[in-house]
XYZ file of C-alpha atoms in Angstrom:
593
model
C 34.181 -26.020 -17.899
C 31.867 -24.140 -20.676
C 29.131 -22.139 -19.209
C 25.510 -22.966 -19.705
C 23.258 -22.543 -21.645
C 21.071 -20.274 -20.513
C 17.822 -22.202 -22.395
C 18.917 -25.232 -20.078
C 19.103 -23.289 -16.912
C 15.687 -23.729 -14.609
C 15.482 -21.149 -11.624
C 13.640 -20.038 -8.703
C 12.586 -16.676 -7.600
C 12.094 -16.449 -3.775
C 10.164 -13.563 -2.811
C 10.500 -12.321 1.117
C 8.247 -8.272 0.844
C 9.335 -5.537 0.157
C 8.358 -2.321 2.626
C 10.314 0.646 0.742
C 9.132 4.209 1.803
C 7.660 4.220 -1.605
C 7.136 0.188 -2.769
C 5.646 -2.289 -0.826
C 5.424 -5.702 -1.355
C 3.419 -7.918 1.041
C 0.645 -9.310 -0.301
C -1.830 -9.386 -1.315
C 0.435 -6.414 -3.457
C 3.358 -8.407 -5.371
C 6.655 -5.778 -5.432
C 8.161 -5.039 -9.210
C 11.378 -7.315 -7.834
C 10.498 -10.612 -9.292
C 8.289 -9.342 -11.958
C 11.076 -7.495 -13.244
C 14.006 -10.293 -12.501
C 11.867 -13.146 -13.648
C 11.751 -10.464 -16.986
C 15.176 -9.670 -16.935
C 16.264 -13.637 -17.125
C 13.878 -14.289 -20.312
C 15.285 -11.863 -21.874
C 18.762 -12.935 -21.086
C 17.633 -16.869 -22.924
C 15.294 -18.060 -20.052
C 12.503 -20.118 -20.942
C 9.141 -18.693 -18.992
C 9.037 -22.470 -18.081
C 12.357 -22.467 -16.253
C 11.243 -20.392 -13.937
C 10.010 -20.898 -10.501
C 8.350 -17.969 -8.217
C 7.619 -18.770 -4.591
C 6.309 -16.079 -1.614
C 8.509 -17.379 1.748
C 4.492 -17.532 2.648
C 4.379 -20.481 0.331
C 8.435 -22.155 1.448
C 6.809 -22.158 5.258
C 3.221 -23.660 4.563
C 4.785 -26.263 2.168
C 7.763 -27.380 2.583
C 7.624 -30.070 -0.414
C 8.162 -26.572 -2.609
C 12.214 -25.620 -1.296
C 13.131 -28.785 -3.664
C 12.960 -25.693 -5.641
C 15.145 -24.029 -3.704
C 17.025 -27.053 -3.327
C 17.196 -27.862 -7.989
C 17.456 -24.504 -8.890
C 20.386 -24.401 -11.283
C 20.891 -20.176 -9.544
C 18.087 -18.979 -7.372
C 16.990 -15.802 -6.348
C 15.798 -14.358 -2.906
C 14.750 -11.111 -2.905
C 13.200 -9.088 0.070
C 14.094 -5.956 2.242
C 12.449 -3.435 5.183
C 13.308 -0.381 5.605
C 10.188 0.793 7.391
C 9.188 -1.435 10.373
C 4.851 -2.090 9.661
C 3.066 -5.038 10.989
C 1.187 -7.638 7.384
C -1.704 -9.306 8.429
C -1.588 -10.427 4.548
C 2.057 -12.638 4.653
C 4.676 -12.389 7.099
C 8.145 -11.029 5.829
C 10.802 -13.098 6.062
C 12.883 -13.141 9.266
C 17.204 -12.658 9.018
C 17.332 -17.065 9.829
C 14.846 -17.546 6.612
C 16.683 -15.723 4.068
C 20.648 -17.516 5.451
C 18.318 -21.587 5.570
C 17.260 -20.372 1.623
C 21.433 -20.475 0.880
C 22.438 -23.608 3.057
C 19.275 -25.048 0.779
C 20.566 -24.145 -2.597
C 22.823 -26.412 -4.330
C 23.797 -24.057 -6.660
C 24.633 -20.499 -7.219
C 22.336 -18.105 -4.709
C 22.171 -14.841 -5.268
C 20.445 -11.733 -3.090
C 18.905 -8.665 -3.609
C 16.246 -6.305 -3.040
C 17.077 -3.800 -0.220
C 17.627 -6.279 1.494
C 20.867 -5.438 0.552
C 20.841 -2.421 2.853
C 20.648 -3.948 6.158
C 17.509 -6.259 7.760
C 17.272 -6.177 11.155
C 15.872 -8.982 14.060
C 12.540 -8.546 13.657
C 10.795 -6.047 11.287
C 9.989 -2.485 14.157
C 11.327 0.415 15.066
C 14.056 1.631 17.244
C 17.180 -0.644 15.776
C 20.035 -0.104 13.414
C 20.020 -2.004 10.237
C 23.750 -3.327 9.127
C 23.952 -7.239 8.878
C 26.968 -9.170 6.741
C 26.033 -12.719 7.636
C 23.817 -14.089 4.898
C 25.932 -16.126 4.040
C 25.109 -16.430 0.041
C 26.920 -16.622 -3.218
C 26.430 -12.837 -4.745
C 24.899 -9.884 -3.317
C 23.489 -7.668 -6.021
C 24.065 -3.981 -4.206
C 23.415 -2.713 -7.464
C 19.712 -3.252 -8.754
C 18.567 -7.596 -8.426
C 16.690 -7.467 -11.930
C 20.561 -6.742 -13.268
C 22.410 -8.329 -11.656
C 20.305 -11.427 -12.925
C 20.594 -10.552 -16.335
C 23.919 -10.342 -15.947
C 24.719 -13.097 -13.756
C 22.744 -15.427 -17.025
C 24.475 -14.288 -19.570
C 28.610 -14.755 -17.617
C 27.793 -18.358 -17.144
C 26.915 -17.750 -13.645
C 30.396 -16.358 -13.421
C 29.354 -12.958 -11.361
C 28.274 -10.335 -11.585
C 29.083 -6.501 -11.775
C 27.255 -4.134 -10.050
C 24.510 -1.795 -11.754
C 22.071 0.600 -11.585
C 19.227 -0.730 -14.525
C 18.044 1.354 -17.548
C 14.491 2.444 -18.319
C 15.455 0.868 -22.012
C 15.867 -2.505 -19.769
C 12.685 -1.622 -17.745
C 10.395 -1.541 -20.501
C 10.897 -4.845 -21.971
C 11.655 -6.505 -18.404
C 8.777 -4.849 -16.423
C 6.438 -6.599 -19.459
C 8.269 -9.186 -20.661
C 8.366 -10.991 -16.453
C 4.057 -10.769 -16.182
C 3.847 -13.860 -16.150
C 5.011 -14.480 -13.191
C 2.258 -13.195 -11.446
C 0.584 -16.569 -12.568
C 2.485 -18.607 -9.754
C 1.183 -15.948 -6.982
C -0.424 -18.024 -4.575
C -2.942 -14.581 -4.503
C -3.778 -15.280 -8.058
C -5.849 -14.048 -10.203
C -8.051 -12.180 -7.504
C -6.571 -11.342 -3.934
C -3.540 -10.202 -5.892
C -3.424 -6.095 -6.618
C 0.266 -5.527 -8.560
C 3.170 -2.526 -7.498
C 4.054 -0.084 -10.125
C 6.479 1.588 -11.034
C 6.515 5.297 -12.543
C 9.863 6.624 -10.833
C 12.656 5.778 -9.088
C 15.113 7.822 -6.357
C 14.306 11.047 -4.978
C 15.626 14.471 -4.987
C 15.168 15.309 -1.313
C 17.199 13.819 1.372
C 15.486 13.251 4.267
C 17.591 12.275 7.177
C 16.309 8.996 7.620
C 14.706 7.791 4.600
C 16.766 4.852 1.835
C 14.832 6.556 -1.174
C 18.023 8.804 -2.480
C 20.166 5.781 -1.902
C 19.033 4.906 -5.142
C 19.867 8.458 -6.707
C 18.555 11.642 -8.278
C 14.712 10.535 -9.931
C 14.017 9.165 -13.059
C 11.027 8.464 -14.350
C 9.261 5.669 -16.399
C 7.035 7.386 -19.985
C 3.479 6.761 -19.644
C 3.657 4.983 -23.055
C 5.730 1.978 -20.727
C 3.653 1.869 -18.380
C 0.518 1.449 -19.927
C 2.580 -1.216 -21.974
C 2.969 -3.064 -18.305
C -0.583 -3.184 -17.411
C -1.541 -4.088 -20.327
C 1.171 -7.286 -20.425
C -0.621 -7.815 -15.811
C -3.709 -7.421 -17.542
C -3.347 -10.070 -20.194
C -2.454 -12.377 -16.751
C -5.384 -11.345 -14.874
C -4.153 -8.993 -13.030
C -7.053 -6.222 -12.118
C -6.061 -4.273 -9.237
C -3.151 -2.162 -9.992
C -1.039 0.496 -7.200
C 0.763 3.407 -8.572
C 3.164 2.322 -5.617
C 7.006 2.408 -6.336
C 7.386 7.390 -6.769
C 8.166 9.410 -4.529
C 5.482 11.855 -5.607
C 3.265 10.598 -8.225
C 2.477 15.502 -8.913
C 5.948 15.283 -10.922
C 5.486 12.063 -12.780
C 6.322 13.372 -16.075
C 7.315 16.622 -15.495
C 10.759 18.258 -14.433
C 11.038 15.992 -11.246
C 9.115 19.274 -9.512
C 6.751 21.015 -11.327
C 3.560 18.791 -12.171
C 2.220 17.266 -15.491
C -1.442 16.932 -15.664
C -1.644 16.292 -19.110
C 1.470 13.136 -18.060
C -0.949 11.948 -15.345
C -4.001 12.024 -17.754
C -1.737 10.210 -20.765
C -0.866 7.378 -17.909
C -4.498 7.269 -16.310
C -6.342 7.780 -19.137
C -4.423 4.473 -21.249
C -4.718 2.135 -17.967
C -8.273 3.182 -17.990
C -7.779 1.881 -22.323
C -6.347 -1.365 -21.143
C -6.958 -2.384 -18.560
C -10.602 -1.306 -18.303
C -11.819 -3.624 -16.249
C -10.241 -2.981 -13.247
C -10.986 -2.982 -10.438
C -8.278 -1.395 -8.720
C -6.738 1.242 -9.591
C -4.725 3.699 -6.696
C -1.722 5.013 -5.348
C 1.101 5.558 -2.906
C 3.085 8.868 -2.538
C 2.336 13.138 -3.273
C 4.804 15.105 -1.679
C 3.124 17.481 0.332
C 5.046 20.844 -0.728
C 4.533 19.711 -4.521
C 1.069 21.428 -3.885
C 2.245 24.582 -1.736
C 5.085 25.524 -4.910
C 2.483 24.830 -7.927
C -0.930 25.040 -6.471
C -2.630 24.997 -9.287
C -0.491 22.723 -11.971
C -0.988 20.285 -8.339
C -4.696 20.919 -8.094
C -5.575 19.782 -12.158
C -3.554 16.946 -11.674
C -4.695 15.524 -8.656
C -8.799 16.546 -9.872
C -6.980 14.038 -12.339
C -6.228 11.665 -10.497
C -9.506 11.620 -9.122
C -11.645 11.160 -12.389
C -9.813 7.644 -13.549
C -8.644 6.426 -10.345
C -11.024 4.241 -7.825
C -12.523 5.409 -4.063
C -10.362 5.167 -1.100
C -7.539 6.601 -2.534
C -5.183 7.227 -0.766
C -1.536 9.197 -0.885
C 0.403 9.322 1.618
C 1.938 12.384 2.867
C 5.986 12.858 4.314
C 5.267 15.213 7.027
C 7.256 13.147 9.550
C 7.410 15.854 11.776
C 5.642 19.183 12.615
C 8.082 20.357 14.724
C 10.141 22.575 13.084
C 13.791 22.132 14.674
C 13.222 18.409 13.918
C 12.736 19.764 10.098
C 15.350 21.689 9.795
C 17.967 19.562 11.224
C 16.223 15.905 8.802
C 16.198 18.562 5.556
C 12.201 17.519 6.208
C 10.951 19.504 2.722
C 7.619 20.361 4.376
C 6.431 22.685 7.097
C 2.973 21.808 9.459
C 1.542 24.942 8.057
C 2.091 23.628 4.588
C 1.393 20.269 4.750
C -1.902 21.493 6.635
C -2.621 23.491 2.997
C -1.881 20.012 1.119
C -4.663 17.935 3.264
C -7.168 20.507 2.348
C -5.848 20.748 -1.404
C -6.534 16.986 -1.435
C -10.179 17.125 0.085
C -11.426 20.094 -2.144
C -9.985 17.739 -5.018
C -10.679 14.921 -3.947
C -13.089 14.254 -1.381
C -15.712 13.642 -3.490
C -17.701 10.776 -3.050
C -19.779 9.334 -6.301
C -22.950 8.676 -6.631
C -22.814 12.425 -7.217
C -21.391 16.541 -8.318
C -18.455 17.237 -6.380
C -20.310 20.637 -5.512
C -23.646 18.953 -4.424
C -22.120 16.043 -1.821
C -20.895 17.002 1.417
C -17.730 15.867 2.181
C -19.104 13.631 5.492
C -22.626 13.185 7.479
C -25.208 11.230 7.067
C -26.674 12.965 3.612
C -23.375 11.979 1.878
C -23.321 9.351 -0.952
C -22.656 5.821 0.695
C -19.097 5.520 -0.717
C -15.811 6.700 0.263
C -13.951 9.505 -0.811
C -11.926 8.618 -4.026
C -8.356 10.446 -2.491
C -7.358 11.789 0.547
C -4.359 12.666 1.976
C -2.308 10.100 4.666
C 0.134 11.558 7.252
C 3.328 9.043 8.119
C 4.904 10.749 11.224
C 8.303 9.327 12.428
C 9.797 9.778 16.041
C 13.176 8.949 16.695
C 14.403 11.728 14.595
C 17.575 14.327 15.624
C 16.751 16.893 17.217
C 13.521 15.722 18.433
C 12.440 16.321 22.109
C 8.978 15.715 24.912
C 7.896 19.369 22.233
C 7.823 17.286 19.593
C 5.145 14.757 20.354
C 3.079 18.543 21.067
C 4.025 19.674 18.101
C 2.534 16.756 15.986
C -0.587 16.689 18.567
C -1.040 20.384 17.415
C -1.163 19.751 13.677
C -3.387 17.037 14.014
C -5.932 18.192 16.405
C -5.561 21.712 13.656
C -7.659 18.852 10.954
C -10.177 17.657 13.291
C -11.118 20.992 14.099
C -11.056 22.503 10.561
C -13.146 19.277 10.055
C -11.133 17.755 7.425
C -10.296 14.014 6.478
C -7.673 11.744 6.555
C -7.737 8.063 4.577
C -5.137 6.664 7.965
C -2.291 8.510 9.779
C 0.890 6.645 10.597
C 3.083 6.841 14.031
C 5.470 5.313 13.333
C 9.429 5.271 14.336
C 13.581 5.215 12.847
C 15.395 2.448 11.330
C 18.065 4.101 10.980
C 20.728 2.059 7.329
C 23.604 3.169 6.552
C 23.892 5.121 3.555
C 21.148 7.825 5.043
C 21.825 10.895 7.357
C 19.921 8.333 10.196
C 23.155 5.941 10.748
C 25.376 8.810 12.974
C 22.716 8.902 14.873
C 21.181 5.733 14.981
C 18.130 4.504 16.991
C 19.074 6.385 20.299
C 16.407 8.620 20.370
C 13.912 6.285 19.468
C 14.551 4.058 21.934
C 15.121 6.890 24.741
C 12.157 7.959 23.660
C 9.690 4.613 23.224
C 7.985 4.962 26.372
C 6.349 8.324 25.438
C 6.194 7.469 21.812
C 3.903 4.505 23.497
C 1.960 6.948 24.781
C 1.401 9.728 22.427
C 0.132 6.843 19.963
C -2.614 5.650 22.410
C -3.549 9.537 22.528
C -3.178 9.776 19.094
C -5.754 6.040 17.942
C -8.309 7.557 21.062
C -8.325 10.899 19.818
C -7.415 10.977 15.647
C -8.259 8.045 14.405
C -11.138 6.564 15.531
C -13.399 9.772 15.085
C -11.838 9.985 11.730
C -12.831 6.745 10.764
C -16.190 8.023 11.726
C -15.929 10.871 9.418
C -14.941 9.116 5.502
C -16.825 5.891 6.802
C -20.115 7.174 8.397
C -22.608 4.872 9.196
C -24.308 2.687 6.468
C -21.044 3.498 4.234
C -20.957 0.707 1.202
C -17.342 -0.705 1.764
C -17.231 -2.753 -2.761
C -15.078 -5.968 -2.231
C -13.808 -6.904 0.973
C -11.883 -10.255 0.607
C -13.042 -11.925 3.844
C -9.313 -13.303 5.103
C -9.145 -14.892 8.755
C -11.872 -15.849 11.198
C -10.772 -14.542 15.212
C -13.410 -15.119 17.899
C -16.964 -15.310 16.206
C -15.790 -12.955 13.887
C -14.762 -12.890 10.187
C -12.241 -10.149 8.841
C -11.273 -9.017 4.708
C -10.098 -6.007 3.433
C -10.441 -4.644 -0.019
C -7.502 -4.460 -2.255
C -5.824 -0.984 -2.350
C -3.788 1.567 -0.689
C -3.805 0.930 3.107
C -7.189 -0.984 3.066
C -9.169 -0.521 6.989
C -9.697 -3.602 8.515
C -13.660 -4.591 8.275
C -14.891 -6.798 10.578
C -17.436 -8.998 10.375
C -20.194 -10.582 13.257
C -20.157 -14.432 12.519
C -18.054 -16.204 10.729
C -18.778 -16.741 7.431
C -16.683 -18.582 3.962
C -13.588 -17.204 3.962
C -11.988 -16.462 0.457
C -14.875 -14.539 -1.380
C -15.770 -11.010 -1.640
C -19.099 -9.468 -0.286
C -19.992 -5.852 -0.244
C -20.812 -4.202 4.138
C -22.049 -1.881 4.876
C -19.912 -0.266 8.145
C -22.296 -0.311 11.649
C -19.196 0.853 14.072
C -15.554 1.883 14.123
C -12.548 1.023 15.942
C -8.889 2.139 16.138
C -7.616 0.696 13.497
C -11.358 -1.323 12.042
C -14.203 -1.265 10.745
C -16.909 -3.254 12.087
C -19.751 -3.950 8.759
C -22.617 -6.430 7.999
C -22.565 -7.979 3.963
C -25.039 -5.335 2.434
C -27.174 -5.176 1.064
C -28.325 -7.301 4.346
C -30.912 -10.455 3.782
C -33.547 -9.838 6.412
C -34.629 -13.994 6.400
C -31.673 -14.841 6.722
C -29.778 -12.465 8.563
C -27.813 -13.664 12.378
C -29.133 -12.392 15.767
C -25.485 -10.847 15.014
C -24.633 -8.942 12.478
C -29.117 -7.722 12.989
C -28.155 -6.272 16.281
C -25.047 -5.046 14.616
C -26.884 -2.756 12.968
C -27.777 1.263 15.428
C -30.947 1.380 16.881
C -31.134 -2.353 17.352
C -31.669 -3.818 20.058
C -31.563 -7.450 20.652
C -35.509 -7.771 22.076
C -36.246 -5.863 18.211
C -33.246 -8.659 16.589
C -35.752 -11.789 17.942
C -38.874 -10.061 17.179
C -37.537 -9.041 13.524
C -36.198 -13.228 13.931
C -39.741 -14.178 15.167
C -41.194 -12.654 11.851
C -39.384 -13.735 8.810
C -40.304 -13.352 6.150
C -40.581 -10.110 5.499
C -41.504 -9.522 1.325
C -39.719 -6.180 1.982
C -37.234 -4.197 4.722
C -39.847 -2.163 4.396
C -42.397 -4.717 5.585
C -39.674 -5.705 8.153
C -38.776 -1.447 9.587
C -42.039 -2.250 10.168
C -41.712 -4.643 12.856
C -37.893 -2.848 13.795
C -38.515 0.537 15.039
C -38.327 4.130 13.769
C -35.257 3.840 15.719
C -32.846 0.941 13.928
C -32.533 2.605 10.138
C -32.352 -1.407 8.609
C -33.497 0.617 5.242
C -30.674 1.773 5.205
C -28.919 -1.951 5.287
C -31.255 -4.030 3.936
C -32.169 -1.967 0.409
C -29.739 -1.599 -2.529
C -29.077 1.509 -4.441
C -26.344 3.079 -3.929
C -23.885 4.488 -6.692
C -21.472 2.706 -8.203
C -20.675 -0.064 -6.136
C -20.634 -3.064 -9.525
C -19.268 -1.060 -11.131
C -16.530 2.141 -12.407
C -15.612 1.227 -15.872
C -17.002 4.400 -16.689
C -15.931 6.171 -12.781
C -19.938 6.840 -12.207
C -20.662 10.404 -10.003
C -17.087 11.971 -11.674
C -16.863 15.468 -12.667
C -16.524 15.895 -16.251
C -12.658 15.995 -16.436
C -10.924 19.782 -17.402
C -9.898 20.809 -21.114
C -5.805 19.547 -22.055
C -5.944 23.247 -23.566
């Protein structure tokens, strides 16, 4: 039998979405997996026109597109969740759906991505993940993009499980950029996850990132070239999220290299001058405490070039010293607290004024989100956990609150146990045993930390540009900005979906805020929008409606009275809302020497 010519092959890539400790790909994010896989296929000789890409949500909503799965010579499924989460933009594939795709396909089937580590019946904590019943012809136990390249070269006969190298990634990352144009969110509501490194030198008991080996770093020009290619295909939102520690980029794997970060961030800004989002994800707090001066300089570089609302996820995992010792956790509670202080000082400023003149929060702060804040990850169900563990974690969070520091978010979750990690031996037993106590503790964190922290980070009148309106619920329109851990925003009334609006914050929930369109059109605002503004009751709102039209916000303010700061929401003039291309309000960067 003659091997098929790659130029004649039809290939369908199905994206079931990924969520890993250092990689995210649930819409509006698009992960590296489908992009690198598409590039590998093209590099192996498959024409771009023969590569079809669908998300799992597309196949749910438009059953006719499953013909692309059935008719393809090669169907590649990529997906897998190794941390639990709740999602708004997309719903990750369940095991039954993954199996059904294999049954639908008439051609050769290949499964890959973090799904190879295991998959649960639902994307939740407190469960074991081993699974071997997904019915694919081939499972890539190495990298799915390498398997895709090799299986095409072998004439669809097979491949040897292997890890791709960064010479291949330098080709595949740019060659596969075209596939983003087939994403249903393209171009307006799509953020590309970017890989700067993979693997981790540390061995926390529960984490799957060390399964990729020791850290291996891309070069700044390589990442910049990928951004250039993605930008050419219409992407305007980017996140440097695929790494265990952004501060380690370009260094020896541990110590920061501020010059390498200047080259990376400066290069991205040069090739994508009209980008709308430039965020990151993981930052190791132990790097900050081990290398305080270099870390502070590196953080200042990031805050010079990024866009507001950025989040550096800190893997504290547990403030309990016993849990830390028994699970190889890197950072103590006090060390993490010091790292929180450093990021607040170096990057917690709000664009519009210089850091020296701009208070971090309060009524007189510039009305933008801070440039970069820490986010805290806490994991429960780890070996050694007791009732005192919950108290240690609360004490840490109380210290953050008492010092007036800011956190962008607190992520509290239960562990998932994967083969290959130390947690495989312990399993999810402790998480299940402590589930009731965990739920009570999580509620307390939401009430006593999350809501007051949101009020601290996003005071009344804070302007959130480009909130993408996603869905209606109970007479309210909900949307989010694109970026790292975007806050859910509720806008009174049912507004047109699928567009972006600037929003000014008026109230806070545990994990969301309420806002009104900014600047608010006082001659067209609804009663619900008017009464959402602090100081405006229904009677005052009625007076405002009756006395329309107004020539200015000041004229309407006379009707509203002194208790309502109406001009704060109706007058435009917040610096930097319309464009961040020149990094408005950013301090002068330190010299490279």
